[in-house]
Amino acid sequence: MKIDHVAIAVNNLDEAVKEYQKVLGINEVEFETVETEGVRVAILHLNNSRIELMEATKESSPIKKFLETRGEGLHHIALETEKIENEVDRMKGNGVRFLGDVRPGSRGTKITFIHPKSLHGVLTELCSHPK
Ligand code: CO
């Protein structure tokens, strides 16, 4: 596995992007809305991974709830794996808890989330990219 991205929940995506771009010295940024997850995402490309800033797109978004209870900050880390279904099966066999089944993410990826209680407080996404 490798770290695919680190995701940060923010109140105002456009403001946060400007600040992150300035601090990190990054010009290019891609925006993407994942309506099924209730988020709009700004992707900042680093050498071998990405930082994703996320804002809620609707009241029922899980990000909205997160921001209200925890405030802005680290939301999840994402680990890339080649065969996500195999990893999920292996982990479930070891008692790991998941938030939802493997499902389509952005850009043809497949994603699911490991419950933070299974990883000492860190919400962790598993993702696999299309070949
Ligand atoms: Co993510």
PDB file of C-alpha atoms and ligand atoms in Angstrom:
ATOM      1  CA  MET A   1       0.000   0.000   0.000  1.00  0.00           C
ATOM      2  CA  LYS A   2       0.962   3.589  -0.328  1.00  0.00           C
ATOM      3  CA  ILE A   3      -0.527   6.852   0.826  1.00  0.00           C
ATOM      4  CA  ASP A   4      -2.727   8.082  -1.999  1.00  0.00           C
ATOM      5  CA  HIS A   5      -3.950  11.262  -0.389  1.00  0.00           C
ATOM      6  CA  VAL A   6      -4.614  13.087   2.842  1.00  0.00           C
ATOM      7  CA  ALA A   7      -8.010  14.784   3.078  1.00  0.00           C
ATOM      8  CA  ILE A   8      -8.741  17.926   5.048  1.00  0.00           C
ATOM      9  CA  ALA A   9     -12.211  19.235   5.817  1.00  0.00           C
ATOM     10  CA  VAL A  10     -12.633  22.985   5.349  1.00  0.00           C
ATOM     11  CA  ASN A  11     -15.486  25.454   5.749  1.00  0.00           C
ATOM     12  CA  ASN A  12     -14.800  27.456   2.585  1.00  0.00           C
ATOM     13  CA  LEU A  13     -13.054  25.548  -0.186  1.00  0.00           C
ATOM     14  CA  ASP A  14     -12.099  28.507  -2.361  1.00  0.00           C
ATOM     15  CA  GLU A  15     -10.471  30.368   0.525  1.00  0.00           C
ATOM     16  CA  ALA A  16      -8.693  27.255   1.768  1.00  0.00           C
ATOM     17  CA  VAL A  17      -7.343  26.458  -1.697  1.00  0.00           C
ATOM     18  CA  LYS A  18      -5.834  29.928  -2.042  1.00  0.00           C
ATOM     19  CA  GLU A  19      -4.101  29.592   1.322  1.00  0.00           C
ATOM     20  CA  TYR A  20      -2.801  26.094   0.651  1.00  0.00           C
ATOM     21  CA  GLN A  21      -1.555  27.112  -2.788  1.00  0.00           C
ATOM     22  CA  LYS A  22       0.298  30.057  -1.316  1.00  0.00           C
ATOM     23  CA  VAL A  23       1.825  28.058   1.540  1.00  0.00           C
ATOM     24  CA  LEU A  24       2.834  25.067  -0.576  1.00  0.00           C
ATOM     25  CA  GLY A  25       3.749  27.009  -3.708  1.00  0.00           C
ATOM     26  CA  ILE A  26       1.393  25.013  -5.922  1.00  0.00           C
ATOM     27  CA  ASN A  27      -0.150  26.660  -8.974  1.00  0.00           C
ATOM     28  CA  GLU A  28      -2.300  23.948 -10.425  1.00  0.00           C
ATOM     29  CA  VAL A  29      -5.357  22.690  -8.670  1.00  0.00           C
ATOM     30  CA  GLU A  30      -8.185  20.466  -9.869  1.00  0.00           C
ATOM     31  CA  PHE A  31     -11.730  20.672  -8.596  1.00  0.00           C
ATOM     32  CA  GLU A  32     -14.161  17.842  -8.482  1.00  0.00           C
ATOM     33  CA  THR A  33     -17.594  17.251  -6.978  1.00  0.00           C
ATOM     34  CA  VAL A  34     -18.489  13.801  -5.697  1.00  0.00           C
ATOM     35  CA  GLU A  35     -22.220  14.194  -5.213  1.00  0.00           C
ATOM     36  CA  THR A  36     -22.685  10.677  -3.830  1.00  0.00           C
ATOM     37  CA  GLU A  37     -20.360  11.592  -0.918  1.00  0.00           C
ATOM     38  CA  GLY A  38     -21.713  15.142  -0.577  1.00  0.00           C
ATOM     39  CA  VAL A  39     -18.352  16.823  -1.142  1.00  0.00           C
ATOM     40  CA  ARG A  40     -16.585  19.255  -3.416  1.00  0.00           C
ATOM     41  CA  VAL A  41     -12.885  18.540  -3.515  1.00  0.00           C
ATOM     42  CA  ALA A  42      -9.804  20.533  -4.499  1.00  0.00           C
ATOM     43  CA  ILE A  43      -6.846  18.349  -5.398  1.00  0.00           C
ATOM     44  CA  LEU A  44      -3.309  19.614  -4.813  1.00  0.00           C
ATOM     45  CA  HIS A  45      -0.735  17.337  -6.414  1.00  0.00           C
ATOM     46  CA  LEU A  46       2.459  16.608  -4.523  1.00  0.00           C
ATOM     47  CA  ASN A  47       5.355  14.462  -5.769  1.00  0.00           C
ATOM     48  CA  ASN A  48       3.962  11.082  -4.806  1.00  0.00           C
ATOM     49  CA  SER A  49       0.567  11.827  -3.350  1.00  0.00           C
ATOM     50  CA  ARG A  50      -2.071  14.495  -3.032  1.00  0.00           C
ATOM     51  CA  ILE A  51      -3.679  16.761  -0.522  1.00  0.00           C
ATOM     52  CA  GLU A  52      -7.435  16.983  -0.958  1.00  0.00           C
ATOM     53  CA  LEU A  53      -9.358  19.849   0.577  1.00  0.00           C
ATOM     54  CA  MET A  54     -13.044  19.118   0.980  1.00  0.00           C
ATOM     55  CA  GLU A  55     -16.155  21.136   1.644  1.00  0.00           C
ATOM     56  CA  ALA A  56     -19.736  19.958   2.086  1.00  0.00           C
ATOM     57  CA  THR A  57     -22.154  20.321  -0.825  1.00  0.00           C
ATOM     58  CA  LYS A  58     -25.322  19.794   1.189  1.00  0.00           C
ATOM     59  CA  GLU A  59     -26.693  19.828   4.716  1.00  0.00           C
ATOM     60  CA  SER A  60     -26.775  16.029   4.882  1.00  0.00           C
ATOM     61  CA  SER A  61     -23.111  15.712   3.897  1.00  0.00           C
ATOM     62  CA  PRO A  62     -20.962  13.772   6.391  1.00  0.00           C
ATOM     63  CA  ILE A  63     -18.412  16.579   6.033  1.00  0.00           C
ATOM     64  CA  LYS A  64     -20.981  19.071   7.312  1.00  0.00           C
ATOM     65  CA  LYS A  65     -21.478  17.001  10.426  1.00  0.00           C
ATOM     66  CA  PHE A  66     -17.726  16.574  10.873  1.00  0.00           C
ATOM     67  CA  LEU A  67     -17.126  20.334  10.633  1.00  0.00           C
ATOM     68  CA  GLU A  68     -19.882  21.071  13.130  1.00  0.00           C
ATOM     69  CA  THR A  69     -18.557  18.662  15.744  1.00  0.00           C
ATOM     70  CA  ARG A  70     -14.789  18.717  15.177  1.00  0.00           C
ATOM     71  CA  GLY A  71     -14.121  21.859  13.151  1.00  0.00           C
ATOM     72  CA  GLU A  72     -11.687  22.144  10.268  1.00  0.00           C
ATOM     73  CA  GLY A  73      -8.783  19.751  10.016  1.00  0.00           C
ATOM     74  CA  LEU A  74      -7.582  16.296   9.063  1.00  0.00           C
ATOM     75  CA  HIS A  75     -10.546  14.195   7.958  1.00  0.00           C
ATOM     76  CA  HIS A  76      -9.005  11.002   6.557  1.00  0.00           C
ATOM     77  CA  ILE A  77      -5.937   9.433   5.047  1.00  0.00           C
ATOM     78  CA  ALA A  78      -6.274   7.276   1.958  1.00  0.00           C
ATOM     79  CA  LEU A  79      -4.260   4.146   1.278  1.00  0.00           C
ATOM     80  CA  GLU A  80      -4.019   2.823  -2.241  1.00  0.00           C
ATOM     81  CA  THR A  81      -4.181  -0.899  -2.773  1.00  0.00           C
ATOM     82  CA  GLU A  82      -4.256  -2.876  -6.019  1.00  0.00           C
ATOM     83  CA  LYS A  83      -7.005  -5.310  -5.133  1.00  0.00           C
ATOM     84  CA  ILE A  84      -9.378  -3.525  -2.821  1.00  0.00           C
ATOM     85  CA  GLU A  85     -11.886  -6.390  -2.551  1.00  0.00           C
ATOM     86  CA  ASN A  86      -9.140  -8.791  -1.442  1.00  0.00           C
ATOM     87  CA  GLU A  87      -7.889  -6.337   1.183  1.00  0.00           C
ATOM     88  CA  VAL A  88     -11.390  -5.748   2.500  1.00  0.00           C
ATOM     89  CA  ASP A  89     -12.005  -9.496   2.772  1.00  0.00           C
ATOM     90  CA  ARG A  90      -8.693  -9.993   4.548  1.00  0.00           C
ATOM     91  CA  MET A  91      -9.370  -7.140   6.960  1.00  0.00           C
ATOM     92  CA  LYS A  92     -12.939  -8.211   7.667  1.00  0.00           C
ATOM     93  CA  GLY A  93     -11.522 -11.627   8.513  1.00  0.00           C
ATOM     94  CA  ASN A  94      -9.402  -9.833  11.100  1.00  0.00           C
ATOM     95  CA  GLY A  95     -12.407  -8.032  12.594  1.00  0.00           C
ATOM     96  CA  VAL A  96     -11.804  -4.650  10.968  1.00  0.00           C
ATOM     97  CA  ARG A  97     -14.946  -2.493  10.793  1.00  0.00           C
ATOM     98  CA  PHE A  98     -15.934  -0.626   7.621  1.00  0.00           C
ATOM     99  CA  LEU A  99     -18.152   2.329   6.798  1.00  0.00           C
ATOM    100  CA  GLY A 100     -20.081   1.131   3.765  1.00  0.00           C
ATOM    101  CA  ASP A 101     -19.223  -1.331   1.036  1.00  0.00           C
ATOM    102  CA  VAL A 102     -16.686  -0.916  -1.757  1.00  0.00           C
ATOM    103  CA  ARG A 103     -18.202   1.698  -4.068  1.00  0.00           C
ATOM    104  CA  PRO A 104     -17.282   3.981  -6.966  1.00  0.00           C
ATOM    105  CA  GLY A 105     -15.244   7.050  -5.966  1.00  0.00           C
ATOM    106  CA  SER A 106     -14.022   9.817  -8.271  1.00  0.00           C
ATOM    107  CA  ARG A 107     -12.305   9.097 -11.607  1.00  0.00           C
ATOM    108  CA  GLY A 108     -13.143   5.444 -11.836  1.00  0.00           C
ATOM    109  CA  THR A 109     -11.626   4.588  -8.462  1.00  0.00           C
ATOM    110  CA  LYS A 110     -13.144   2.123  -6.044  1.00  0.00           C
ATOM    111  CA  ILE A 111     -13.271   3.203  -2.412  1.00  0.00           C
ATOM    112  CA  THR A 112     -14.401   2.261   1.051  1.00  0.00           C
ATOM    113  CA  PHE A 113     -13.636   3.546   4.534  1.00  0.00           C
ATOM    114  CA  ILE A 114     -12.211   1.755   7.563  1.00  0.00           C
ATOM    115  CA  HIS A 115     -13.969   2.821  10.754  1.00  0.00           C
ATOM    116  CA  PRO A 116     -11.708   5.059  12.873  1.00  0.00           C
ATOM    117  CA  LYS A 117     -12.311   2.786  15.858  1.00  0.00           C
ATOM    118  CA  SER A 118     -10.397   0.061  14.005  1.00  0.00           C
ATOM    119  CA  LEU A 119      -7.354   2.323  13.500  1.00  0.00           C
ATOM    120  CA  HIS A 120      -6.982   4.205  16.779  1.00  0.00           C
ATOM    121  CA  GLY A 121      -9.003   7.226  15.813  1.00  0.00           C
ATOM    122  CA  VAL A 122      -7.995   7.716  12.168  1.00  0.00           C
ATOM    123  CA  LEU A 123     -10.655   7.484   9.478  1.00  0.00           C
ATOM    124  CA  THR A 124      -8.900   5.645   6.644  1.00  0.00           C
ATOM    125  CA  GLU A 125     -10.017   5.310   3.057  1.00  0.00           C
ATOM    126  CA  LEU A 126      -8.964   2.340   0.967  1.00  0.00           C
ATOM    127  CA  CYS A 127      -8.870   3.074  -2.742  1.00  0.00           C
ATOM    128  CA  SER A 128      -7.857   1.393  -5.938  1.00  0.00           C
ATOM    129  CA  HIS A 129      -7.304   3.114  -9.248  1.00  0.00           C
ATOM    130  CA  PRO A 130      -8.489   1.745 -12.568  1.00  0.00           C
ATOM    131  CA  LYS A 131      -5.805  -0.036 -14.561  1.00  0.00           C
TER     132      LYS A 131
HETATM  133 CO    CO B   1     -10.438  10.541   0.116  1.00  0.00          CO
END
